[in-house]
Coordinates of C-alpha atoms and ligand atoms in Angstrom, one line a residue:
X1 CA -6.8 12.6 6.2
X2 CA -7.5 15.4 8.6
X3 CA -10.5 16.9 6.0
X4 CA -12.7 13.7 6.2
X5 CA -14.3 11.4 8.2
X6 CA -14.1 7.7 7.7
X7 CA -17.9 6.7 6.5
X8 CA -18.1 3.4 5.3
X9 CA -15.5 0.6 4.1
X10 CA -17.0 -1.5 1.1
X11 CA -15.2 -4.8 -0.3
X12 CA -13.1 -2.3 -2.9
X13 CA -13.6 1.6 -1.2
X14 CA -13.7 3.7 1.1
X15 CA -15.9 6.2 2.1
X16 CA -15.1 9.6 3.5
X17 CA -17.4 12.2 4.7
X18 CA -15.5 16.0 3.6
X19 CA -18.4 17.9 4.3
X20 CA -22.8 17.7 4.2
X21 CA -22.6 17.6 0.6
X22 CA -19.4 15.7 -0.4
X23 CA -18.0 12.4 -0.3
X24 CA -14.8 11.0 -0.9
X25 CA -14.6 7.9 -2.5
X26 CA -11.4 5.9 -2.2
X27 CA -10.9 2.8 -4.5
X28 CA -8.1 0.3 -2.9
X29 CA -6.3 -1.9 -5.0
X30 CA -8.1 -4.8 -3.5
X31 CA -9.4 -7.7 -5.7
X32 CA -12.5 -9.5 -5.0
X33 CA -13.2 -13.4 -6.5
X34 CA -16.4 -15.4 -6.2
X35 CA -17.2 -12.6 -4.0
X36 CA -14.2 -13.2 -1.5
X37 CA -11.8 -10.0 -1.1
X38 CA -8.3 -11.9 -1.5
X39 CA -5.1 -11.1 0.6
X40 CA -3.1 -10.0 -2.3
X41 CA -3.7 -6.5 -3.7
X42 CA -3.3 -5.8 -7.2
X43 CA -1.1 -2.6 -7.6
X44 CA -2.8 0.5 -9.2
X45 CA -6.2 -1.2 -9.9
X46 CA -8.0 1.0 -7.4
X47 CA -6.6 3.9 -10.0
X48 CA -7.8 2.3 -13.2
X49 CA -11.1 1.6 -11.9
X50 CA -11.2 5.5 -11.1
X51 CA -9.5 7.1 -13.8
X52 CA -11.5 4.7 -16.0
X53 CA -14.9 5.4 -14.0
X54 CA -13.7 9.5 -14.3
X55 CA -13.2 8.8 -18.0
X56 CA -16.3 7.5 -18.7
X57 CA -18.4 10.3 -16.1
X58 CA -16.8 13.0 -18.3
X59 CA -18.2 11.5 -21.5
X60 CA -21.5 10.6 -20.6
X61 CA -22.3 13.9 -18.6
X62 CA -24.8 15.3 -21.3
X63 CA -26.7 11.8 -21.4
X64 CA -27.1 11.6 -17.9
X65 CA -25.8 13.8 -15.0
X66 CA -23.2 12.1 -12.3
X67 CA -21.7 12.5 -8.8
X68 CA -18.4 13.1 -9.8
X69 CA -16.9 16.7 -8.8
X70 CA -13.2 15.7 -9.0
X71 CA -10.1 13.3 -9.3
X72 CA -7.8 13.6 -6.6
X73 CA -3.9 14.0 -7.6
X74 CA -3.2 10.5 -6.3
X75 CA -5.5 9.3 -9.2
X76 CA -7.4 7.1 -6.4
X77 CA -9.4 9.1 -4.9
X78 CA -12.7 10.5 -6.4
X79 CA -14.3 13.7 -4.8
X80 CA -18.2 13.3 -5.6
X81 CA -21.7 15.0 -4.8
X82 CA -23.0 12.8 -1.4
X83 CA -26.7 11.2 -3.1
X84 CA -29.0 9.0 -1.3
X85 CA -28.7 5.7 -3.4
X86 CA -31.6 4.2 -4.6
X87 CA -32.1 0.2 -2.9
X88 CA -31.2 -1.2 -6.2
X89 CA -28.8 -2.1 -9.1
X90 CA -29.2 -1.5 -12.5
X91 CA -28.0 -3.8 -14.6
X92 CA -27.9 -4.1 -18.7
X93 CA -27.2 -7.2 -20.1
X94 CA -26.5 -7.1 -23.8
X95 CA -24.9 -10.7 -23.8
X96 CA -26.2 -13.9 -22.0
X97 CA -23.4 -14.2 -18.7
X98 CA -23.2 -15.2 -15.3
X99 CA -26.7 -15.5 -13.3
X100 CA -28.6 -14.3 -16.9
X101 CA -27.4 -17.2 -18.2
X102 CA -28.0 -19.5 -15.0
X103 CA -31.6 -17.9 -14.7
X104 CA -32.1 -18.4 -18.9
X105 CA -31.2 -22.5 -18.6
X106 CA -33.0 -22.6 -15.2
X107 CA -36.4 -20.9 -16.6
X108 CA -36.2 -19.4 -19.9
X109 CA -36.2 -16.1 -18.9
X110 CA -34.1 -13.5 -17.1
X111 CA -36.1 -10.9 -14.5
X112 CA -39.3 -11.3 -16.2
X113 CA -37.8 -11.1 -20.0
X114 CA -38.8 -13.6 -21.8
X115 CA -35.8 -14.8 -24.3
X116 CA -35.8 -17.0 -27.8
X117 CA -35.3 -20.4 -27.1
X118 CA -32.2 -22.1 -28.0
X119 CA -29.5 -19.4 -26.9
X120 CA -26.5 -20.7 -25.8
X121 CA -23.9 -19.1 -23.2
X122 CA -22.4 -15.7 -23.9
X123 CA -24.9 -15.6 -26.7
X124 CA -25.6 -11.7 -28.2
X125 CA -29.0 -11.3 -26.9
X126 CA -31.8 -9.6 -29.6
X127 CA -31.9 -6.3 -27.6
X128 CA -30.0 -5.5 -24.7
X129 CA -32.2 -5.7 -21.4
X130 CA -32.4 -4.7 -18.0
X131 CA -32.4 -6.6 -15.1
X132 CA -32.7 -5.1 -12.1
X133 CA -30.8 -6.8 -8.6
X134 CA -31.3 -6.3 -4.9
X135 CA -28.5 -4.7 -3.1
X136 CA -27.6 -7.1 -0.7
X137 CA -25.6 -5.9 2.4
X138 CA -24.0 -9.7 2.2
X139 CA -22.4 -9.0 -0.7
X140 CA -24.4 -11.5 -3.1
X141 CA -27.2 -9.6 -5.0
X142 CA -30.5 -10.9 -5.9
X143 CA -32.2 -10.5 -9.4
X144 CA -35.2 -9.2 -8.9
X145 CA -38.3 -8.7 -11.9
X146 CA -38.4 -5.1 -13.0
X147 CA -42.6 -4.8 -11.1
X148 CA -40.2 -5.7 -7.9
X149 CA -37.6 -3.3 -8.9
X150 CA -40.6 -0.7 -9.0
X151 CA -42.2 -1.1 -6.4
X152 CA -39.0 -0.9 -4.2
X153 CA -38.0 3.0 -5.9
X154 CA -42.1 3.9 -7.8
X155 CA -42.8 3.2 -11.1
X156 CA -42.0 6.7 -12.1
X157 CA -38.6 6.9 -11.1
X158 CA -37.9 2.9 -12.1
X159 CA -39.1 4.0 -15.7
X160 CA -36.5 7.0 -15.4
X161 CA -33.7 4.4 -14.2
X162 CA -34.2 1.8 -16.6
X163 CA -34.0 4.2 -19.7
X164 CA -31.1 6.0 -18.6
X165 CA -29.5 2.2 -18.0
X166 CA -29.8 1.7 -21.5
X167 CA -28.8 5.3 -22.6
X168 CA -25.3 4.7 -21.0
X169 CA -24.9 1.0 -21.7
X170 CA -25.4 1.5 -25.7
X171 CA -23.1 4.9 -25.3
X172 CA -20.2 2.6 -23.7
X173 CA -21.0 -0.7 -25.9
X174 CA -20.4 1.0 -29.2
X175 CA -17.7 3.0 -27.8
X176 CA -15.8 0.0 -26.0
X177 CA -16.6 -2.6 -28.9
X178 CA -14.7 -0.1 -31.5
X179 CA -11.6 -0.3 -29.6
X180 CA -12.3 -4.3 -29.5
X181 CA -13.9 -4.6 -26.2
X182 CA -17.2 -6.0 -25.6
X183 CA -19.2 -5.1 -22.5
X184 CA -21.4 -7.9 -21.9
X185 CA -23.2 -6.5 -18.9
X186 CA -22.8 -3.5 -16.7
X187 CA -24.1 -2.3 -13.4
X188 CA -25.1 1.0 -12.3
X189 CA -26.0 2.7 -9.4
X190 CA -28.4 5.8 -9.0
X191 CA -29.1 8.2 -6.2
X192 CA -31.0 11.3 -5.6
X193 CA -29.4 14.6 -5.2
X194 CA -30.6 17.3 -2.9
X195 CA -33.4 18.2 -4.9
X196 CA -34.7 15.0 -5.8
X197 CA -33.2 14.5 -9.1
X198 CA -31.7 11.4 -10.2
X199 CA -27.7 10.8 -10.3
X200 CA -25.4 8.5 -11.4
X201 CA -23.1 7.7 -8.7
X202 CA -20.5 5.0 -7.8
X203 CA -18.4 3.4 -10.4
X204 CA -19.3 2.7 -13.5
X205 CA -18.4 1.1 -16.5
X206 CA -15.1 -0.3 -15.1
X207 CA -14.0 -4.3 -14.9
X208 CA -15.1 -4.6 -11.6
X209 CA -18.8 -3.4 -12.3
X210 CA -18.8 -5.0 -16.0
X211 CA -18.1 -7.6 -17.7
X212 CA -15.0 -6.6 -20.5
X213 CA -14.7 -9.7 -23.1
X214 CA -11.4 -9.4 -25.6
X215 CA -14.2 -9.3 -28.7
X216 CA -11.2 -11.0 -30.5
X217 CA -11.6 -13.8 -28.6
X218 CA -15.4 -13.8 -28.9
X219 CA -16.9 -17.6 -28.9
X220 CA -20.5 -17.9 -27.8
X221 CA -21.5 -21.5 -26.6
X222 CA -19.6 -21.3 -23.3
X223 CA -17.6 -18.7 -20.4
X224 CA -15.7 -16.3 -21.9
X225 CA -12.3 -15.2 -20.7
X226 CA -13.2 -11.6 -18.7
X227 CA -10.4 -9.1 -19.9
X228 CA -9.0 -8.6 -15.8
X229 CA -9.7 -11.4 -13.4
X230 CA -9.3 -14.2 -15.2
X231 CA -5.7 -15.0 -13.8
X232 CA -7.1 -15.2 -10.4
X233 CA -9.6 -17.1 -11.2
X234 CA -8.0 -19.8 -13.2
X235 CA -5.3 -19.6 -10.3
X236 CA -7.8 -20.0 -7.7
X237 CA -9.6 -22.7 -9.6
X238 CA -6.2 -24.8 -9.7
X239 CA -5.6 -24.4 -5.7
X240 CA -8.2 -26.4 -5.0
X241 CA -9.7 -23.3 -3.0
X242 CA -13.1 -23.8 -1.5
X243 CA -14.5 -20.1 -2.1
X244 CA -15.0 -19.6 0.9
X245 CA -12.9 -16.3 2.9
X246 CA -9.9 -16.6 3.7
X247 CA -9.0 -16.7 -0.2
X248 CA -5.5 -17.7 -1.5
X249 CA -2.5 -15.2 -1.7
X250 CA -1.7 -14.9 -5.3
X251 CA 2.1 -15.5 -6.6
X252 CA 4.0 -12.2 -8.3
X253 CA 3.3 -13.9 -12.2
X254 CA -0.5 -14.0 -11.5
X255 CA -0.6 -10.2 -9.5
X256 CA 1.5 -8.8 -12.4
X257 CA -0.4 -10.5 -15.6
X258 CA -3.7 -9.1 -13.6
X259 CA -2.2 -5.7 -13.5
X260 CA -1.0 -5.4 -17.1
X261 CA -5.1 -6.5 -18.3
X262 CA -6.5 -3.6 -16.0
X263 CA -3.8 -1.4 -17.3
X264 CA -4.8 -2.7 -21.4
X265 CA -8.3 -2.3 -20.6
X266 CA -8.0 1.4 -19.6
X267 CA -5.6 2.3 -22.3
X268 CA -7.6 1.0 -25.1
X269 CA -10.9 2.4 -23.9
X270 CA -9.0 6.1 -23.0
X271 CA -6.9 6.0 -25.5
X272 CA -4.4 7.3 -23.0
X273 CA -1.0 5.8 -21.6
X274 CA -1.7 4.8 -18.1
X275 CA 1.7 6.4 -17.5
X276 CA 0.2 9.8 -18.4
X277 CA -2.5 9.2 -16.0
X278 CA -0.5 8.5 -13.7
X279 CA 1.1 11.7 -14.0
X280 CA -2.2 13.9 -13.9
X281 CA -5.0 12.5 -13.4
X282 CA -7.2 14.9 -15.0
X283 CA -6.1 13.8 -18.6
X284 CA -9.6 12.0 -18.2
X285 CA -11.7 14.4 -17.7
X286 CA -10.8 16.7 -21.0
Ligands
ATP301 N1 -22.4 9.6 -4.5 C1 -22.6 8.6 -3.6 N2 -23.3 8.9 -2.4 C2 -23.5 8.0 -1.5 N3 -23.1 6.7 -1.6 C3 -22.4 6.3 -2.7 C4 -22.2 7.3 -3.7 N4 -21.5 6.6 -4.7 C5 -21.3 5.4 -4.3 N5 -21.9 5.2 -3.1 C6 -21.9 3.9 -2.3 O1 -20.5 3.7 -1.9 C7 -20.2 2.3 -1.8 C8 -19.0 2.0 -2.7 O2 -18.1 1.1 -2.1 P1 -17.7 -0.3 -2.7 O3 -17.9 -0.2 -4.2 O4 -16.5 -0.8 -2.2 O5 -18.8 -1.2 -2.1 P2 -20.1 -2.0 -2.6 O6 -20.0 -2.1 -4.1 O7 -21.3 -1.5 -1.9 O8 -19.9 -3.3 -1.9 P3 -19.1 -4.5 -2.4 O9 -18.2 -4.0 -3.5 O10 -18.4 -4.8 -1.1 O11 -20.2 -5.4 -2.8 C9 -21.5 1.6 -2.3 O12 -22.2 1.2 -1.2 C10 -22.2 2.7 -3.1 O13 -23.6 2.5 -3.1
MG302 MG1 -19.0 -1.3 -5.7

């Protein structure tokens, strides 16, 4: 790529410098379990997660401004405003999952929020809340309580973060859970432009940076099956495998059934044939 210069490599992207102001962000189709990037790549998911990311940028723009300046023809590659991210995540929970649920059975609460007694897993919580996480350069992130959260990026701009966090996450809930997805939780990451003001940036609202439950198949009182990784992890699980790098190669039936949920999950949220994606990317976008 002789306009860009290779930045940074993250377990799923790469990162191209194309000029002061612009990044490229390029999502691979590499999978990540129990924080472990596997050796088999799933084909096209780095182009779901974008087109699905894109999507979701174009619809949310008037709620809350973004990074995104463009979708590359090979539907991969994401041309975006270069921000300076902010040291944490921002993450909604609307359901009781992974560490909220470990944190809820350990101590009652989750971040700080304290929660009605006597929820079980996966439950619906009252209100959604927000539960801010380090970003931890080892890959596993820390909950933090929201008066660490803002003390790490001011009150002020912790205030602005966390009710932009909700903005988008009830936007995308209702939107997802009419075409029979629920997003249990979601992550987001902010940054500042230029001039200071807060952007969305990264990916968002995609499998890999949510939880997407089939709401048909919605049963509170234990794990739910997550719409896309749940082959490889129920493979995984049946190895034997440690979780610990190097992960297992996965066969053809469990790399396929893995494809077809990334590709279900971005046509029912779209409402566009993957195939027509595919074609032009910038069916997204209008
Ligand atoms: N507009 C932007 N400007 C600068 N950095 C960005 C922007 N958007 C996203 N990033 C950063 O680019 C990286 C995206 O790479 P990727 O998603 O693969 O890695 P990651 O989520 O940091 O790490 P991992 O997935 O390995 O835990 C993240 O570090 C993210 O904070
Ligand atoms: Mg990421």
């Amino acid at each position: 790529m002789p306009d860009a210069v290779h930045v940074g490599s993250g377990k799923v992207r790469e990162l191209y410098a194309l000029d002061a102001e612009r990044l490229l962000l390029v999502a691979s189709d590499r999978i990540s379990t129990f924080d472990v990037v596997l050796p088999t790549a799933i084909p096209d998911k780095g182009r779901v997660l974008t087109g699905l990311a894109a999507f979701w940028f174009a619809r949310t723009r008037a709620l809350c401004p973004n990074h995104l300046l463009a979708v590359r023809p090979d539907g991969r590659s994401t041309e975006c405003r270069r921000l300076a991210m902010l040291p944490i995540e921002c993450v909604v929970r609307g359901y009781l999952a992974g560490t909220g649920w470990k944190d809820y059975r350990a101590h009652g609460e989750v971040c700080g929020h304290r929660l009605p007694a006597g929820l079980r897993e996966s439950d619906r919580l009252p209100e959604p809340i927000f539960t801010p996480a380090t970003k931890a350069p080892s890959g596993h992130d820390e909950n933090i309580t929201r008066a660490q959260a803002a003390a790490l990026v001011g009150a002020e701009r912790f205030g602005a973060v966390e009710r932009l966090s909700f903005t988008l996450y009830r936007f995308a809930a209702d939107y997802a859970r009419e075409r029979g997805i629920i997003i249990a939780d979601t992550k987001f990451e902010f940054g500042l432009d230029g001039d200071g003001r807060l952007v969305l940036g990264d990916e968002a609202l995609t499998p890999d940076s949510s939880r997407f439950w089939p709401a048909d198949q919605y049963a509170p009182g234990g794990p739910q099956p997550s719409f896309d990784k749940q082959f490889v992890r129920d493979f995984c699980e049946l190895t034997g495998w440690d979780k610990t790098a190097p992960g297992p190669e996965l066969p053809s039936t469990v790399v396929a059934g893995t494809r077809a949920r990334y590709v279900e999950a971005f046509e029912r949220l779209t409402g566009i044939p993957f195939a027509t994606y595919l074609a032009d990317p910038n069916v997204v976008l209008s």
